[in-house]
Structures are given as C-alpha cells and as structure tokens.
Short mmCIF file of C-alpha atoms and ligand atoms in Angstrom, two decimals:
data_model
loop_
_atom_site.label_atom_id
_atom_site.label_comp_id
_atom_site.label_asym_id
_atom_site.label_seq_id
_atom_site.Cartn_x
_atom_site.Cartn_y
_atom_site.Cartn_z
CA UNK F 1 -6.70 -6.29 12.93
CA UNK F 2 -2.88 -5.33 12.83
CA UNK F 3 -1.93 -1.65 12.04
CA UNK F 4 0.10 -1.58 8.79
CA UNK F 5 2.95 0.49 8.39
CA UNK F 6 4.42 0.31 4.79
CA UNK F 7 7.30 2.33 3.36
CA UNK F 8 7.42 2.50 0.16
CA UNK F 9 11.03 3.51 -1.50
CA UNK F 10 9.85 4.29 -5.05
CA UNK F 11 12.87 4.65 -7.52
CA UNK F 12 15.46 5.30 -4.33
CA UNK F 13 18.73 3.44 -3.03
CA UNK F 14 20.70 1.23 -5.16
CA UNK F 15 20.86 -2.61 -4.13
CA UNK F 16 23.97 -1.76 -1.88
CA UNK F 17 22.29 1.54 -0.26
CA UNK F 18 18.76 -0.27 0.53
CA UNK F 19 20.59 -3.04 1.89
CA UNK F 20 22.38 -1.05 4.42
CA UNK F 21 19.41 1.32 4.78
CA UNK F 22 17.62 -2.28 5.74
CA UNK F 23 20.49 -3.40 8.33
CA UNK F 24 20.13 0.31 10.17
CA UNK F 25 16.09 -0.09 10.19
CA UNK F 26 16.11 -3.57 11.37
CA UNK F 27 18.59 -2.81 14.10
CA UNK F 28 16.41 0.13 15.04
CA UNK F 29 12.72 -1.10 14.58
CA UNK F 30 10.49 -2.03 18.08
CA UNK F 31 9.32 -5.48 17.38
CA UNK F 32 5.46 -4.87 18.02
CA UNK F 33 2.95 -7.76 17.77
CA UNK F 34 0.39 -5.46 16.77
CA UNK F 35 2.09 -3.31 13.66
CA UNK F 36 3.15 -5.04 10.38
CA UNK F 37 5.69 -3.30 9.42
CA UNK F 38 6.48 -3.49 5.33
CA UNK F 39 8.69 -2.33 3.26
CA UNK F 40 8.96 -1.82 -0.42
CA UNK F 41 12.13 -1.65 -1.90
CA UNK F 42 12.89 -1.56 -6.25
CA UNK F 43 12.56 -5.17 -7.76
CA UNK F 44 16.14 -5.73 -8.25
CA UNK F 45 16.63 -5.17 -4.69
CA UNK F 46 14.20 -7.73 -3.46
CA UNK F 47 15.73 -11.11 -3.86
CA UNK F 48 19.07 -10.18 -1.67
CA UNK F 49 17.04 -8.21 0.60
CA UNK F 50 14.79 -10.80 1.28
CA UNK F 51 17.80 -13.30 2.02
CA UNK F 52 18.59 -10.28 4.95
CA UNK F 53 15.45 -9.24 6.36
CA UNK F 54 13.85 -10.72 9.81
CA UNK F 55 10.33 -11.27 8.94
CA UNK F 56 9.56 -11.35 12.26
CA UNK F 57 10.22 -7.44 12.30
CA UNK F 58 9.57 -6.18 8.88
CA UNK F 59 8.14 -7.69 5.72
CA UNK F 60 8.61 -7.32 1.98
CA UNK F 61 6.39 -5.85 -0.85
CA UNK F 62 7.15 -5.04 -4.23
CA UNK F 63 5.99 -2.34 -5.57
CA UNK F 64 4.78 -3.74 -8.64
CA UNK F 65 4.50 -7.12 -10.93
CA UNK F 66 2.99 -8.30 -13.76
CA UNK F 67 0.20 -10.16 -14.04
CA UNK F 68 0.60 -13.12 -16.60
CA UNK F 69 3.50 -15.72 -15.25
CA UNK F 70 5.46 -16.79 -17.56
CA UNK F 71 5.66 -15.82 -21.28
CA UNK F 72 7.14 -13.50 -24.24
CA UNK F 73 6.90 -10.23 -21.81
CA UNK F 74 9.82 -8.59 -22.27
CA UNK F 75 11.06 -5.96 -19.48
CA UNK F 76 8.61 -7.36 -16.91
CA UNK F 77 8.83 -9.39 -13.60
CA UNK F 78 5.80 -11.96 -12.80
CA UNK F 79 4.16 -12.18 -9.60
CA UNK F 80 5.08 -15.75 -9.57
CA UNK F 81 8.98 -15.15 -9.69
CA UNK F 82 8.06 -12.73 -6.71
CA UNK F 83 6.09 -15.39 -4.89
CA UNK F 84 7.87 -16.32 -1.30
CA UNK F 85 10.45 -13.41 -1.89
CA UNK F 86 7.79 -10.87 -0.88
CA UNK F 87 4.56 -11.12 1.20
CA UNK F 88 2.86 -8.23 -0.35
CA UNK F 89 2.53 -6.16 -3.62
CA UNK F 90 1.33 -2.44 -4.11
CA UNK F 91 -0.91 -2.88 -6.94
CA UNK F 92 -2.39 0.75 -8.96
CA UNK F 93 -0.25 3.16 -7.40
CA UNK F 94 -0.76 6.69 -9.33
CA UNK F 95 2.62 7.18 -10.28
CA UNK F 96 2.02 3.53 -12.21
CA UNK F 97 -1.41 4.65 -13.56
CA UNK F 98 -0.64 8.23 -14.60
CA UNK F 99 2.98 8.03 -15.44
CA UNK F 100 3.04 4.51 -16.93
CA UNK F 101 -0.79 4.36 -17.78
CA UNK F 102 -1.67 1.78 -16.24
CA UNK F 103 -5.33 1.22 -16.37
CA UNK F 104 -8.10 -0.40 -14.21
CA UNK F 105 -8.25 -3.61 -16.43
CA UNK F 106 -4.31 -3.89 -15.71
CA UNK F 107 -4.69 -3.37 -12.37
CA UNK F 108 -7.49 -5.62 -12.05
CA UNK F 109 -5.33 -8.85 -13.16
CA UNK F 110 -2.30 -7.90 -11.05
CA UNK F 111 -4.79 -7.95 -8.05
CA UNK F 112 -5.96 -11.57 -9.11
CA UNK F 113 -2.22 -12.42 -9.99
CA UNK F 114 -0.70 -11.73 -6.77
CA UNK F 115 -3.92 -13.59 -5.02
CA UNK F 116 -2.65 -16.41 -7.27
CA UNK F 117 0.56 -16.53 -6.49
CA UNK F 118 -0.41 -15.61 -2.54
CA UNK F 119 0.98 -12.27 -2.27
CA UNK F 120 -1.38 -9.78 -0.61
CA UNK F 121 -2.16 -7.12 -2.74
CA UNK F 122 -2.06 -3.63 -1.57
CA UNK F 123 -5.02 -2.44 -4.21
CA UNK F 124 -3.81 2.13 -4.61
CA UNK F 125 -6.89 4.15 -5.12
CA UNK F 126 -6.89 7.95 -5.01
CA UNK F 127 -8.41 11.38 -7.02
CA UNK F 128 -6.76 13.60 -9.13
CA UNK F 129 -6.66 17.40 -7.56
CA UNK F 130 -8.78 17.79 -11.01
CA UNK F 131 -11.05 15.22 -10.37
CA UNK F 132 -11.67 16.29 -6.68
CA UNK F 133 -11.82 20.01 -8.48
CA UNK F 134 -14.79 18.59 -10.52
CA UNK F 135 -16.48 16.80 -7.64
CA UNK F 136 -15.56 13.56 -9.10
CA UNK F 137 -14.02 12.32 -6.00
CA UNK F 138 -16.62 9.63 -5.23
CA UNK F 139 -16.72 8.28 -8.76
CA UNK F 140 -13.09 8.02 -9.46
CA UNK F 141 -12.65 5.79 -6.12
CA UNK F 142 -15.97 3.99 -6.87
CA UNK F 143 -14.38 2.90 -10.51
CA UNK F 144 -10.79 2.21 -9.45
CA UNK F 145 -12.32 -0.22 -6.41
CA UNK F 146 -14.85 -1.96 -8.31
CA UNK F 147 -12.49 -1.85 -11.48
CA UNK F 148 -9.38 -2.91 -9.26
CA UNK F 149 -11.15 -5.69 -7.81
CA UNK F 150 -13.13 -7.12 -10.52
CA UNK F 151 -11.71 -10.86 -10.60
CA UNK F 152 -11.81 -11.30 -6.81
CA UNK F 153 -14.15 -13.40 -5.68
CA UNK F 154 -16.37 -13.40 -2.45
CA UNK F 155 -13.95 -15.56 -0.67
CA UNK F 156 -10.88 -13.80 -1.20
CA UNK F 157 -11.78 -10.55 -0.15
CA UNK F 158 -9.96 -10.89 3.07
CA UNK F 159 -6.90 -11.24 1.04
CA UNK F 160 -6.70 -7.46 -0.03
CA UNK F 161 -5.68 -4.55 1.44
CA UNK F 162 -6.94 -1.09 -0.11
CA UNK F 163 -5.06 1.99 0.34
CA UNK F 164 -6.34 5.45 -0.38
CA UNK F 165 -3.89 8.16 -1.59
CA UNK F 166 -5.25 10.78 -3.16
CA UNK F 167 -3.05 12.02 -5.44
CA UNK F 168 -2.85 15.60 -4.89
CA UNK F 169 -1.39 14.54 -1.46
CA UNK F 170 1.23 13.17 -2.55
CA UNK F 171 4.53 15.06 -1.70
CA UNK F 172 6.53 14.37 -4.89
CA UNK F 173 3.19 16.07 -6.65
CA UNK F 174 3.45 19.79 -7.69
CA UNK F 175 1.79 22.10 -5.29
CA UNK F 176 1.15 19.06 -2.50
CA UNK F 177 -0.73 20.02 0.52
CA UNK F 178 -1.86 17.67 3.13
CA UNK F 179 -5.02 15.92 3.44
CA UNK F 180 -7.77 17.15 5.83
CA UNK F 181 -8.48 14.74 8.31
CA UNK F 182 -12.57 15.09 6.85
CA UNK F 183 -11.52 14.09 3.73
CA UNK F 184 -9.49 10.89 4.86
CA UNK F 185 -12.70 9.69 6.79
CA UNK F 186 -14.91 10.51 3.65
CA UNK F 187 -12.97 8.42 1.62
CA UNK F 188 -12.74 5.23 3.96
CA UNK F 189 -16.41 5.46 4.89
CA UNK F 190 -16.82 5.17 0.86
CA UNK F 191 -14.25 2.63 0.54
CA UNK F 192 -16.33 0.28 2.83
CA UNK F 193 -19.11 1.37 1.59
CA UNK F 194 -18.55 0.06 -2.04
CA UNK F 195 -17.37 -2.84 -0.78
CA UNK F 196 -20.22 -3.69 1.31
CA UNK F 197 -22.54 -2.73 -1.36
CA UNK F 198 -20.24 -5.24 -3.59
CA UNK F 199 -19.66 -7.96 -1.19
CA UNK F 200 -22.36 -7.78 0.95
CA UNK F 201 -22.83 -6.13 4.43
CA UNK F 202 -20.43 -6.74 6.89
CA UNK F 203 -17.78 -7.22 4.80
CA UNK F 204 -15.90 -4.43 4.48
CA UNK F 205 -15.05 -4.17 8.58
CA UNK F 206 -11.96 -6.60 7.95
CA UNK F 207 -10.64 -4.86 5.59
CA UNK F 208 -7.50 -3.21 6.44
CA UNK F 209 -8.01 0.33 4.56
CA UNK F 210 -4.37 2.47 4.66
CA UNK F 211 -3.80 6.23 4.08
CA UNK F 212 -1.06 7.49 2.24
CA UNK F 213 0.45 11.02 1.32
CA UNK F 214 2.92 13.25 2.89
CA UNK F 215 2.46 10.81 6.24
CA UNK F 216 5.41 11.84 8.31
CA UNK F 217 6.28 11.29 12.53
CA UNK F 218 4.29 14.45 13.06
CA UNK F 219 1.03 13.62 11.41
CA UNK F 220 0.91 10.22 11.52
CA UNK F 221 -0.72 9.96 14.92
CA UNK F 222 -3.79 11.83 13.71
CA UNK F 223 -4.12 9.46 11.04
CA UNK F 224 -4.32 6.96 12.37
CA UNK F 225 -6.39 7.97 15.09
CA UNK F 226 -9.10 8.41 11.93
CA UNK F 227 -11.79 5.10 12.90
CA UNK F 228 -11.26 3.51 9.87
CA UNK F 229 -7.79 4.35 8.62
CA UNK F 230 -5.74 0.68 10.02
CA UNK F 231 -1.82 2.33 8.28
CA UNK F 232 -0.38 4.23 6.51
CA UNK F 233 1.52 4.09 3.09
CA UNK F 234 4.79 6.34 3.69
CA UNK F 235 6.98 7.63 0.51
CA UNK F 236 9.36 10.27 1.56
CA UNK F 237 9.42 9.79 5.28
CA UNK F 238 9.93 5.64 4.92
CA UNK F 239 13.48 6.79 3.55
CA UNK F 240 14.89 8.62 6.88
CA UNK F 241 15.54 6.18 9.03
CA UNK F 242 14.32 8.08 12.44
CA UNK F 243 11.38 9.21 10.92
CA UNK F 244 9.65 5.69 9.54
CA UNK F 245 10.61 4.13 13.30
CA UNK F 246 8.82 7.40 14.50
CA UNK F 247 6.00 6.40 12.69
CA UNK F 248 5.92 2.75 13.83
CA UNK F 249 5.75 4.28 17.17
CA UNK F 250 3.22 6.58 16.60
CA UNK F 251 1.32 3.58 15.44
CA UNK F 252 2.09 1.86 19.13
CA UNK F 253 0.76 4.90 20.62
CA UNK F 254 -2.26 4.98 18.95
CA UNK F 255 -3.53 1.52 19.64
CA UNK F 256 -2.67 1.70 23.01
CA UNK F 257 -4.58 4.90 23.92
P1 13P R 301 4.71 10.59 0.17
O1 13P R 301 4.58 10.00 1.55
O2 13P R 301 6.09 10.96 -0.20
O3 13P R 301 3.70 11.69 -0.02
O4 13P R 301 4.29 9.43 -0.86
C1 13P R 301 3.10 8.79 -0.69
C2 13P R 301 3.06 7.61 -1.58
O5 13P R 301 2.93 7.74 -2.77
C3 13P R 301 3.26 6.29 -0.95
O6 13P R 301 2.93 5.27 -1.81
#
C-alpha cells in the first residue's frame, strides 16, 4: 500500500494564489513511487489547476461534492462534473458536518456518488472533545463508519479511504492540543475493526486508514510510524510550502526505516 499524503487547503488561496502555490510545490516535490501525494484545493480552483498539475507528482481532490448529478440543486457542484478533474474527494469532514450539518445519510450518498462517478472517496470520521469527554469515542466513529459507508457494497470497499481526525485535534479548533500517539492507534485498531466486523475478516488490512490534525514536519514521522496509520490529512501545514514537502519526506523516511 502507498503512503498518502493529502493537503487539504480549506477556504485558502484564490484561483491565482493556489495556482502559483501549485507551480512552487510541484517544482519542489520528490517524485516518490511509494507516497501519493494529494492535494485539495477550493472547487473553483480545480478545473485550471487540474489543466497544470503533473499527476505523476501530485493528485487532485476536492474537498467536497454533491451527491445527486444533475438536477434543480442550486449552489452545488456534482461529483460527476468533478469526475476526471480530480482523483479523489474528502467526503464528512467536521467542519462540513458541524458547521454545515451535514449528516451521516448525506455523507453516506456522497461516498456512493463519488464511487459512481470513480473518484476515491476520502470517508472523515472523528469525536467531538465532548463526545470523547463522555466516553463516546467508540460510538461516534462506529456510527459515522457504518453510517458513512452504508451504500458500499462488498466489492467496492477497496475503493475508500477512511481518515480519522478527531476533532478536538484540529488546529483551527478552540483550545487544540495534539493527539496522543495511544489514541491514534485506538482509533485505527477500531476503524478496522468495524470494518472487518462489517465486511468480513481480512478486509480491513487494505484499507488505507489516514490521520489528520495539527500534522506538521515535526510530528509527522511519529505518525506515521503508528502500524496502522498509511497518511496523513494536513490543514495548516499543507499551506507552507517547506513544511508539506517536509512531510512528504518524512513519509520517505518512514517507509524506508
Ligand atoms: P490541521 O492540520 O490544520 O489541524 O487540519 C486538519 C484537517 O482538518 C485536515 O483535513
């Protein structure tokens, strides 16, 4: 399995700023075999950058989509207008389901939209500091998994990836702290747990499983030393330039130790 690095740029850069941010980070990116490296700019940057970027280097995700194609949906991009302009899609990212309540059942048919439309979802799961505070931890990722991927059948379960943030990592959050490395590896054992129980045993071993909050050059290595954790999801960091190559290094390092 690769290791995936994916930046995501939130609300950041306008079209002319992301494209130059995109010239400096392909000029600066190591091509490794081994390490997808993905970013995910704002929608209306998408279609120019995706005229620019060298897939062999980087990718593209959006970092969202609706999930009906075509229709009287005012405001809203489909996953089919985004198919063959990105490869992936982050799909229930907290900052969609607490800011813009979105639910599981949204979430659910982006998952099996962007399947549709072949677009590899990247499926956000991740606890509340109140919901960890109320040992709800295990629940909350149990219902946003099996609630997340409710339309996807046996066979394309290989077509996800699942990322685990938890929310109270997050830097933009108030009062953000870093994530223990113990409770990283609690929550991917779970993660492949469910699955397993859901798809069967064996299953959930090929499943790329990310982390993501406050992942920066300095910490990243430890993550991803975590058996289990295959990336990282990067916010603040994938927007400095010397820090998200960092990272991509620190990935390099990693699988070669
Ligand atoms: P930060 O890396 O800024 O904590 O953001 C994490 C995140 O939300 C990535 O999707």
């Amino acid at each position: 399995m690769k290791t995936y690095i994916v930046g995501n740029w939130k609300l950041n850069f306008t079209v002319g700023e992301a494209s130059i941010y995109l010239h400096k980070l392909l000029k600066a990116m190591p091509n490794y075999r081994d390490i997808e490296v993905v970013v995910a700019p704002s929608t209306i940057a998408l279609q120019p950058l995706s005229l620019q970027i060298d897939r062999h280097v980087m990718k593209l995700a959006a970092q969202n989509a609706f999930y009906r194609d075509f229709g009287a949906f005012t405001g809203e991009v489909s996953f089919s207008q985004l198919r063959s302009v990105v490869d992936y899609c982050i799909i229930g990212h907290s900052e969609r389901r607490n800011i813009l309540g979105e639910s599981d059942k949204m979430v659910q048919k982006k998952v099996a939209a962007a399947i549709r439309n072949k677009i590899t979802p990247i499926l956000c799961v991740g606890e509340l500091e109140s919901e960890r505070a109320f040992g709800e931890t295990r629940d909350v990722i149990r219902d946003q998994l099996i609630g997340g991927l409710g339309e996807v059948s046996d066979d394309e379960l290989d077509k996800v990836i699942i990322a685990y943030e938890p929310v109270w990592a997050i830097s933009s959050t108030k009062g953000a702290r870093a994530a223990g490395l113990e409770d990283i590896s609690d929550a991917v054992i779970l993660i492949r747990e469910i699955l397993d129980e859901v798809y069967g045993k064996g299953r959930a071993k090929d499943i790329p499983v990310l982390f993501g909050g406050s992942v920066n050059s300095s910490n990243a290595g430890a993550y991803l030393a975590l058996p289990g954790v295959d990336g990282l999801l990067v916010g603040g960091a994938s927007l400095i330039l010397s820090e998200f190559v960092d990272i991509v290094k620190a990935a390099k390092r990693v699988r070669n130790e």
